[in-house]
Amino acid sequence: MMERPRGTRDFLPAEMARRREIERAMRRTALEFGYGEVQTPTFEQTDLF
């Protein structure tokens, strides 16, 4: 069985529903102020740090 990487966690459905509500509110507010979305890699090369 694979283990998740140290320092990460899983979010179950009930918690994800609440997190999505918060994300939607934050995204809406950011867009109202003229900010756009940026997506970066989930994990970076270790030699970057």
CSV table of N, CA and C in Angstrom, one decimal, residues 28-49:
chain,number,residue,atom,x,y,z
A,28,ARG,N,-14.3,34.4,-6.1
A,28,ARG,CA,-15.2,35.5,-6.5
A,28,ARG,C,-14.7,36.9,-6.1
A,29,THR,N,-14.2,36.9,-4.8
A,29,THR,CA,-13.7,38.2,-4.3
A,29,THR,C,-12.4,38.6,-5.1
A,30,ALA,N,-11.5,37.7,-5.3
A,30,ALA,CA,-10.3,38.0,-6.1
A,30,ALA,C,-10.6,38.5,-7.5
A,31,LEU,N,-11.6,37.9,-8.2
A,31,LEU,CA,-12.0,38.3,-9.5
A,31,LEU,C,-12.6,39.7,-9.5
A,32,GLU,N,-13.3,40.0,-8.4
A,32,GLU,CA,-13.9,41.3,-8.3
A,32,GLU,C,-12.9,42.4,-8.2
A,33,PHE,N,-11.7,42.1,-7.7
A,33,PHE,CA,-10.6,43.0,-7.5
A,33,PHE,C,-9.6,43.0,-8.7
A,34,GLY,N,-10.0,42.2,-9.7
A,34,GLY,CA,-9.1,42.2,-10.9
A,34,GLY,C,-8.0,41.2,-10.9
A,35,TYR,N,-8.0,40.3,-10.0
A,35,TYR,CA,-6.9,39.2,-9.9
A,35,TYR,C,-7.3,38.1,-10.8
A,36,GLY,N,-6.3,37.4,-11.4
A,36,GLY,CA,-6.6,36.2,-12.2
A,36,GLY,C,-6.0,35.0,-11.5
A,37,GLU,N,-6.3,33.8,-12.0
A,37,GLU,CA,-5.9,32.6,-11.5
A,37,GLU,C,-4.5,32.2,-12.0
A,38,VAL,N,-3.7,31.6,-11.2
A,38,VAL,CA,-2.4,31.1,-11.6
A,38,VAL,C,-2.3,29.7,-11.0
A,39,GLN,N,-1.8,28.7,-11.8
A,39,GLN,CA,-1.6,27.4,-11.4
A,39,GLN,C,-0.2,27.0,-11.4
A,40,THR,N,0.3,26.5,-10.3
A,40,THR,CA,1.8,26.1,-10.2
A,40,THR,C,1.8,24.6,-10.0
A,41,PRO,N,3.0,24.0,-10.2
A,41,PRO,CA,3.1,22.5,-9.9
A,41,PRO,C,2.8,22.2,-8.5
A,42,THR,N,2.3,21.0,-8.3
A,42,THR,CA,2.0,20.5,-6.9
A,42,THR,C,3.3,20.2,-6.2
A,43,PHE,N,4.2,19.6,-6.9
A,43,PHE,CA,5.5,19.3,-6.2
A,43,PHE,C,6.6,19.9,-7.1
A,44,GLU,N,7.7,20.3,-6.5
A,44,GLU,CA,8.8,20.8,-7.2
A,44,GLU,C,10.0,19.9,-7.0
A,45,GLN,N,11.0,20.1,-7.8
A,45,GLN,CA,12.3,19.3,-7.7
A,45,GLN,C,12.9,19.7,-6.3
A,46,THR,N,13.4,18.7,-5.7
A,46,THR,CA,14.0,18.9,-4.3
A,46,THR,C,15.2,19.8,-4.4
A,47,ASP,N,16.0,19.8,-5.5
A,47,ASP,CA,17.2,20.7,-5.6
A,47,ASP,C,16.8,22.1,-5.7
A,48,LEU,N,15.5,22.4,-5.9
A,48,LEU,CA,15.1,23.8,-6.0
A,48,LEU,C,15.3,24.5,-4.6
A,49,PHE,N,15.2,23.7,-3.6
A,49,PHE,CA,15.3,24.2,-2.2
A,49,PHE,C,16.6,24.0,-1.6
